[in-house]
PDB file of C-alpha atoms in Angstrom:
ATOM      1  CA  MET T   1     112.807 133.952 138.608  1.00  0.00           C
ATOM      2  CA  ASN T   2     111.334 136.741 139.811  1.00  0.00           C
ATOM      3  CA  PHE T   3     108.234 136.054 138.463  1.00  0.00           C
ATOM      4  CA  ILE T   4     108.238 132.516 140.588  1.00  0.00           C
ATOM      5  CA  LYS T   5     109.244 133.961 143.734  1.00  0.00           C
ATOM      6  CA  GLY T   6     106.762 136.973 143.229  1.00  0.00           C
ATOM      7  CA  ILE T   7     103.985 133.653 142.427  1.00  0.00           C
ATOM      8  CA  PHE T   8     105.411 131.653 145.827  1.00  0.00           C
ATOM      9  CA  THR T   9     104.838 135.380 147.588  1.00  0.00           C
ATOM     10  CA  ALA T  10     101.419 135.671 146.584  1.00  0.00           C
ATOM     11  CA  ILE T  11     100.404 132.013 148.165  1.00  0.00           C
ATOM     12  CA  GLY T  12     101.888 131.921 151.714  1.00  0.00           C
ATOM     13  CA  THR T  13     100.473 135.752 151.887  1.00  0.00           C
ATOM     14  CA  ILE T  14      97.127 133.879 151.067  1.00  0.00           C
ATOM     15  CA  VAL T  15      97.850 130.670 153.511  1.00  0.00           C
ATOM     16  CA  VAL T  16      98.836 133.266 156.086  1.00  0.00           C
ATOM     17  CA  PHE T  17      95.376 134.866 155.560  1.00  0.00           C
ATOM     18  CA  GLY T  18      94.054 132.006 154.925  1.00  0.00           C
ATOM     19  CA  LEU T  19      94.708 130.582 158.374  1.00  0.00           C
ATOM     20  CA  ILE T  20      94.279 134.186 160.324  1.00  0.00           C
ATOM     21  CA  PHE T  21      90.664 133.848 158.730  1.00  0.00           C
ATOM     22  CA  VAL T  22      89.413 130.766 159.517  1.00  0.00           C
ATOM     23  CA  PHE T  23      91.862 131.404 163.317  1.00  0.00           C
ATOM     24  CA  VAL T  24      89.214 133.940 163.413  1.00  0.00           C
ATOM     25  CA  LYS T  25      85.974 132.691 162.146  1.00  0.00           C
ATOM     26  CA  PHE T  26      86.078 129.958 164.152  1.00  0.00           C
ATOM     27  CA  ASP T  27      87.825 130.955 167.694  1.00  0.00           C
ATOM     28  CA  LEU T  28      90.087 128.317 167.554  1.00  0.00           C
ATOM     29  CA  GLY T  29      92.218 129.779 169.691  1.00  0.00           C
ATOM     30  CA  THR T  30      89.580 129.752 172.207  1.00  0.00           C
ATOM     31  CA  ARG T  31      88.901 125.781 170.612  1.00  0.00           C
ATOM     32  CA  ILE T  32      93.037 125.020 171.854  1.00  0.00           C
ATOM     33  CA  GLU T  33      92.254 126.062 175.379  1.00  0.00           C
ATOM     34  CA  GLN T  34      89.220 124.276 175.229  1.00  0.00           C
ATOM     35  CA  VAL T  35      90.247 120.584 173.824  1.00  0.00           C
ATOM     36  CA  LYS T  36      93.481 121.125 176.817  1.00  0.00           C
ATOM     37  CA  ALA T  37      90.914 120.890 179.304  1.00  0.00           C
ATOM     38  CA  LEU T  38      90.223 117.794 177.745  1.00  0.00           C
ATOM     39  CA  ASP T  39      89.723 114.114 179.500  1.00  0.00           C
ATOM     40  CA  PRO T  40      94.073 113.069 178.397  1.00  0.00           C
ATOM     41  CA  GLN T  41      92.116 110.226 177.330  1.00  0.00           C
ATOM     42  CA  ALA T  42      89.163 112.378 175.767  1.00  0.00           C
ATOM     43  CA  LEU T  43      90.551 112.643 171.308  1.00  0.00           C
ATOM     44  CA  PRO T  44      91.951 109.256 171.608  1.00  0.00           C
ATOM     45  CA  GLU T  45      88.681 107.856 172.489  1.00  0.00           C
ATOM     46  CA  TYR T  46      86.890 110.300 170.253  1.00  0.00           C
ATOM     47  CA  MET T  47      89.441 108.910 167.292  1.00  0.00           C
ATOM     48  CA  LYS T  48      88.622 105.370 167.748  1.00  0.00           C
ATOM     49  CA  MET T  49      84.967 105.799 167.750  1.00  0.00           C
ATOM     50  CA  PHE T  50      85.168 108.240 164.267  1.00  0.00           C
ATOM     51  CA  ASP T  51      87.434 105.413 162.707  1.00  0.00           C
ATOM     52  CA  LYS T  52      84.296 102.984 163.006  1.00  0.00           C
ATOM     53  CA  VAL T  53      82.103 105.045 161.700  1.00  0.00           C
ATOM     54  CA  LEU T  54      84.383 106.235 158.728  1.00  0.00           C
ATOM     55  CA  THR T  55      84.859 101.840 158.174  1.00  0.00           C
ATOM     56  CA  THR T  56      81.005 100.756 158.657  1.00  0.00           C
ATOM     57  CA  GLY T  57      79.015 103.750 158.119  1.00  0.00           C
ATOM     58  CA  ASP T  58      77.174 102.923 161.341  1.00  0.00           C
ATOM     59  CA  PRO T  59      77.419 105.474 163.671  1.00  0.00           C
ATOM     60  CA  ALA T  60      76.521 102.761 166.479  1.00  0.00           C
ATOM     61  CA  LYS T  61      78.778 100.585 165.490  1.00  0.00           C
ATOM     62  CA  GLY T  62      81.077 103.165 167.020  1.00  0.00           C
ATOM     63  CA  MET T  63      78.959 103.408 170.636  1.00  0.00           C
ATOM     64  CA  VAL T  64      78.415  99.725 171.458  1.00  0.00           C
ATOM     65  CA  ARG T  65      80.529  96.683 172.632  1.00  0.00           C
ATOM     66  CA  LYS T  66      79.455  93.433 171.362  1.00  0.00           C
ATOM     67  CA  VAL T  67      80.238  89.243 171.930  1.00  0.00           C
ATOM     68  CA  LYS T  68      78.588  86.538 170.130  1.00  0.00           C
ATOM     69  CA  MET T  69      77.268  84.323 172.621  1.00  0.00           C
ATOM     70  CA  GLN T  70      78.593  80.657 173.014  1.00  0.00           C
ATOM     71  CA  ILE T  71      76.040  77.620 172.774  1.00  0.00           C
ATOM     72  CA  PRO T  72      77.755  74.972 174.460  1.00  0.00           C
ATOM     73  CA  GLU T  73      77.663  71.151 173.390  1.00  0.00           C
ATOM     74  CA  GLY T  74      74.580  69.505 174.830  1.00  0.00           C
ATOM     75  CA  MET T  75      73.095  72.972 175.149  1.00  0.00           C
ATOM     76  CA  THR T  76      69.772  74.266 172.994  1.00  0.00           C
ATOM     77  CA  LYS T  77      69.799  78.323 172.113  1.00  0.00           C
ATOM     78  CA  GLU T  78      67.068  79.111 174.731  1.00  0.00           C
ATOM     79  CA  GLU T  79      69.119  77.425 177.512  1.00  0.00           C
ATOM     80  CA  ALA T  80      72.099  79.101 176.291  1.00  0.00           C
ATOM     81  CA  ILE T  81      70.166  82.615 176.391  1.00  0.00           C
ATOM     82  CA  GLU T  82      69.112  81.777 179.768  1.00  0.00           C
ATOM     83  CA  ASN T  83      71.957  81.054 181.436  1.00  0.00           C
ATOM     84  CA  ALA T  84      73.892  83.374 179.911  1.00  0.00           C
ATOM     85  CA  ILE T  85      70.988  86.016 181.706  1.00  0.00           C
ATOM     86  CA  GLU T  86      71.593  83.788 185.524  1.00  0.00           C
ATOM     87  CA  VAL T  87      75.614  84.735 184.424  1.00  0.00           C
ATOM     88  CA  MET T  88      75.019  88.244 183.853  1.00  0.00           C
ATOM     89  CA  ASP T  89      72.763  88.794 187.055  1.00  0.00           C
ATOM     90  CA  SER T  90      75.608  86.845 189.124  1.00  0.00           C
ATOM     91  CA  VAL T  91      78.227  88.755 188.153  1.00  0.00           C
ATOM     92  CA  GLY T  92      75.861  92.223 188.545  1.00  0.00           C
ATOM     93  CA  GLU T  93      75.509  91.627 192.025  1.00  0.00           C
ATOM     94  CA  GLU T  94      78.859  91.083 192.277  1.00  0.00           C
ATOM     95  CA  TYR T  95      79.455  94.696 191.648  1.00  0.00           C
ATOM     96  CA  GLY T  96      76.785  95.917 193.081  1.00  0.00           C
ATOM     97  CA  LEU T  97      74.509  96.686 189.680  1.00  0.00           C
ATOM     98  CA  ALA T  98      70.566  95.359 190.075  1.00  0.00           C
ATOM     99  CA  MET T  99      68.295  94.073 187.112  1.00  0.00           C
ATOM    100  CA  VAL T 100      65.992  96.854 187.530  1.00  0.00           C
ATOM    101  CA  ASP T 101      64.166  95.819 183.918  1.00  0.00           C
ATOM    102  CA  THR T 102      63.855  93.149 181.276  1.00  0.00           C
ATOM    103  CA  LYS T 103      61.395  93.917 178.114  1.00  0.00           C
ATOM    104  CA  LEU T 104      61.137  90.313 175.661  1.00  0.00           C
ATOM    105  CA  MET T 105      60.655  92.509 172.790  1.00  0.00           C
ATOM    106  CA  SER T 106      61.103  89.039 170.500  1.00  0.00           C
ATOM    107  CA  ARG T 107      60.875  85.680 171.413  1.00  0.00           C
ATOM    108  CA  GLY T 108      62.579  84.369 168.359  1.00  0.00           C
ATOM    109  CA  GLU T 109      59.269  82.641 166.545  1.00  0.00           C
ATOM    110  CA  THR T 110      57.157  82.820 163.090  1.00  0.00           C
ATOM    111  CA  ASP T 111      54.420  84.999 163.701  1.00  0.00           C
ATOM    112  CA  SER T 112      51.531  84.461 162.150  1.00  0.00           C
ATOM    113  CA  ALA T 113      52.453  86.219 159.130  1.00  0.00           C
ATOM    114  CA  GLY T 114      54.847  83.053 158.518  1.00  0.00           C
ATOM    115  CA  VAL T 115      57.639  85.645 159.340  1.00  0.00           C
ATOM    116  CA  TYR T 116      60.398  84.658 161.375  1.00  0.00           C
ATOM    117  CA  GLN T 117      61.352  87.305 164.362  1.00  0.00           C
ATOM    118  CA  PRO T 118      64.878  86.528 165.739  1.00  0.00           C
ATOM    119  CA  TYR T 119      64.969  87.030 170.020  1.00  0.00           C
ATOM    120  CA  ILE T 120      65.560  90.269 171.311  1.00  0.00           C
ATOM    121  CA  ARG T 121      65.519  91.034 175.174  1.00  0.00           C
ATOM    122  CA  ILE T 122      66.819  93.923 176.820  1.00  0.00           C
ATOM    123  CA  ARG T 123      67.982  93.761 180.459  1.00  0.00           C
ATOM    124  CA  SER T 124      68.621  96.598 182.376  1.00  0.00           C
ATOM    125  CA  TYR T 125      71.005  97.490 185.348  1.00  0.00           C
ATOM    126  CA  CYS T 126      71.172 100.027 187.944  1.00  0.00           C
ATOM    127  CA  SER T 127      73.118 101.247 191.268  1.00  0.00           C
ATOM    128  CA  LYS T 128      70.932 103.267 193.024  1.00  0.00           C
ATOM    129  CA  THR T 129      73.245 104.979 195.642  1.00  0.00           C
ATOM    130  CA  ILE T 130      76.034 105.214 192.343  1.00  0.00           C
ATOM    131  CA  ALA T 131      73.203 107.000 189.643  1.00  0.00           C
ATOM    132  CA  GLN T 132      72.279 109.310 192.678  1.00  0.00           C
ATOM    133  CA  ILE T 133      75.981 110.819 193.000  1.00  0.00           C
ATOM    134  CA  PHE T 134      76.141 110.574 189.678  1.00  0.00           C
ATOM    135  CA  LEU T 135      73.019 112.931 189.078  1.00  0.00           C
ATOM    136  CA  GLY T 136      74.122 115.507 191.596  1.00  0.00           C
ATOM    137  CA  HIS T 137      77.502 116.098 189.584  1.00  0.00           C
ATOM    138  CA  SER T 138      75.478 116.163 185.895  1.00  0.00           C
ATOM    139  CA  ALA T 139      71.716 115.661 185.648  1.00  0.00           C
ATOM    140  CA  GLU T 140      72.228 114.440 182.056  1.00  0.00           C
ATOM    141  CA  PHE T 141      73.631 111.654 182.925  1.00  0.00           C
ATOM    142  CA  ILE T 142      70.063 110.669 183.589  1.00  0.00           C
ATOM    143  CA  GLY T 143      70.792 109.982 179.574  1.00  0.00           C
ATOM    144  CA  PHE T 144      72.972 106.410 180.501  1.00  0.00           C
ATOM    145  CA  MET T 145      70.567 105.237 182.729  1.00  0.00           C
ATOM    146  CA  PRO T 146      69.890 102.462 183.100  1.00  0.00           C
ATOM    147  CA  CYS T 147      72.969 100.433 181.760  1.00  0.00           C
ATOM    148  CA  ARG T 148      71.389  97.978 179.303  1.00  0.00           C
ATOM    149  CA  ILE T 149      72.469  94.591 178.015  1.00  0.00           C
ATOM    150  CA  GLY T 150      71.184  94.031 174.505  1.00  0.00           C
ATOM    151  CA  ILE T 151      69.984  90.017 173.748  1.00  0.00           C
ATOM    152  CA  VAL T 152      70.023  89.742 169.643  1.00  0.00           C
ATOM    153  CA  GLU T 153      69.662  87.002 167.267  1.00  0.00           C
ATOM    154  CA  ASN T 154      70.549  88.295 164.159  1.00  0.00           C
ATOM    155  CA  LYS T 155      70.246  86.592 160.615  1.00  0.00           C
ATOM    156  CA  LYS T 156      72.724  83.880 160.786  1.00  0.00           C
ATOM    157  CA  GLY T 157      71.233  82.722 163.824  1.00  0.00           C
ATOM    158  CA  GLU T 158      73.930  83.651 166.038  1.00  0.00           C
ATOM    159  CA  ILE T 159      73.446  85.071 169.414  1.00  0.00           C
ATOM    160  CA  TRP T 160      74.918  88.660 170.251  1.00  0.00           C
ATOM    161  CA  LEU T 161      75.006  91.002 173.638  1.00  0.00           C
ATOM    162  CA  TYR T 162      74.890  93.648 173.656  1.00  0.00           C
ATOM    163  CA  THR T 163      76.484  97.094 175.940  1.00  0.00           C
ATOM    164  CA  MET T 164      76.886 100.503 175.261  1.00  0.00           C
ATOM    165  CA  SER T 165      80.849 101.369 174.951  1.00  0.00           C
ATOM    166  CA  MET T 166      81.287 103.824 178.481  1.00  0.00           C
ATOM    167  CA  GLU T 167      84.818 105.127 177.173  1.00  0.00           C
ATOM    168  CA  LEU T 168      82.880 108.858 176.166  1.00  0.00           C
ATOM    169  CA  MET T 169      80.995 109.112 179.285  1.00  0.00           C
ATOM    170  CA  ILE T 170      84.061 108.706 181.767  1.00  0.00           C
ATOM    171  CA  ASN T 171      87.032 109.895 179.670  1.00  0.00           C
ATOM    172  CA  GLY T 172      84.703 111.914 176.799  1.00  0.00           C
ATOM    173  CA  GLY T 173      84.808 115.747 178.814  1.00  0.00           C
ATOM    174  CA  GLN T 174      86.594 117.082 181.277  1.00  0.00           C
ATOM    175  CA  PRO T 175      88.481 115.383 183.866  1.00  0.00           C
ATOM    176  CA  LEU T 176      86.076 113.454 185.870  1.00  0.00           C
ATOM    177  CA  PRO T 177      86.243 114.101 189.826  1.00  0.00           C
ATOM    178  CA  PRO T 178      88.114 111.337 191.696  1.00  0.00           C
ATOM    179  CA  LYS T 179      85.711 109.540 193.587  1.00  0.00           C
ATOM    180  CA  LEU T 180      83.243 109.637 190.420  1.00  0.00           C
ATOM    181  CA  LEU T 181      86.371 108.390 188.113  1.00  0.00           C
ATOM    182  CA  LYS T 182      86.364 105.461 190.224  1.00  0.00           C
ATOM    183  CA  LEU T 183      83.036 104.427 190.409  1.00  0.00           C
ATOM    184  CA  ALA T 184      82.489 105.615 186.514  1.00  0.00           C
ATOM    185  CA  ASN T 185      85.479 102.743 186.335  1.00  0.00           C
ATOM    186  CA  GLU T 186      83.958 100.051 188.741  1.00  0.00           C
ATOM    187  CA  VAL T 187      80.569 100.356 186.587  1.00  0.00           C
ATOM    188  CA  ARG T 188      82.416  99.896 183.635  1.00  0.00           C
ATOM    189  CA  THR T 189      84.324  97.500 184.490  1.00  0.00           C
ATOM    190  CA  GLY T 190      81.522  95.713 185.661  1.00  0.00           C
ATOM    191  CA  MET T 191      79.112  96.262 182.258  1.00  0.00           C
ATOM    192  CA  TYR T 192      82.391  94.462 180.768  1.00  0.00           C
ATOM    193  CA  SER T 193      82.284  91.382 183.262  1.00  0.00           C
ATOM    194  CA  MET T 194      79.116  90.731 183.073  1.00  0.00           C
ATOM    195  CA  LEU T 195      79.178  90.974 178.813  1.00  0.00           C
ATOM    196  CA  GLU T 196      81.954  88.688 178.685  1.00  0.00           C
ATOM    197  CA  LYS T 197      81.490  86.157 180.876  1.00  0.00           C
ATOM    198  CA  ALA T 198      77.315  85.740 180.293  1.00  0.00           C
ATOM    199  CA  ALA T 199      78.670  85.121 176.658  1.00  0.00           C
ATOM    200  CA  LYS T 200      80.642  82.395 177.683  1.00  0.00           C
ATOM    201  CA  GLY T 201      77.766  80.865 180.045  1.00  0.00           C
ATOM    202  CA  ASP T 202      80.142  81.214 182.947  1.00  0.00           C
ATOM    203  CA  GLU T 203      81.173  83.605 185.409  1.00  0.00           C
ATOM    204  CA  ASP T 204      84.694  82.560 185.599  1.00  0.00           C
TER     205      ASP T 204
END
């Protein structure tokens, strides 16, 4: 009996010393305080992203939102894409997000080698005023600018609309000042509305 108690005592001692080592080695005291200073939504959002990465093995899938574009009856794929673009531009204007760039990467045609190249277009949107306010807060926000929506044809011939998931940009660090948080949420609402409504082909 004493022998078993001795084993458990030894194991307990090792565990305690192990915890002390980890706490000191990785400065967990400081880390815990730093985590406490984060936005309350930071850890849940990081976990959502990490869960997608673990599930799919693809980090990109944890960082984007996507919606399948509907092709209304009587419309060609090309007509549906142009209609979606008109909708996203119109909705963007409602939120003060102007189209600042568009790149047609591929028209969805067969190339000279006889290989079909799927349709790919990237459209960029921004508010100059909001951009300047955010860059005044942190120049590193330039990495998120301008906001983009990608129109991508997959191997099945389906058209999907993609945009960056903005939750970590907004809630992934220490809480943003109230004014910036309000503006960031407005931009997020605008971009997500553009994505959803363009996919449906309807502004309503």
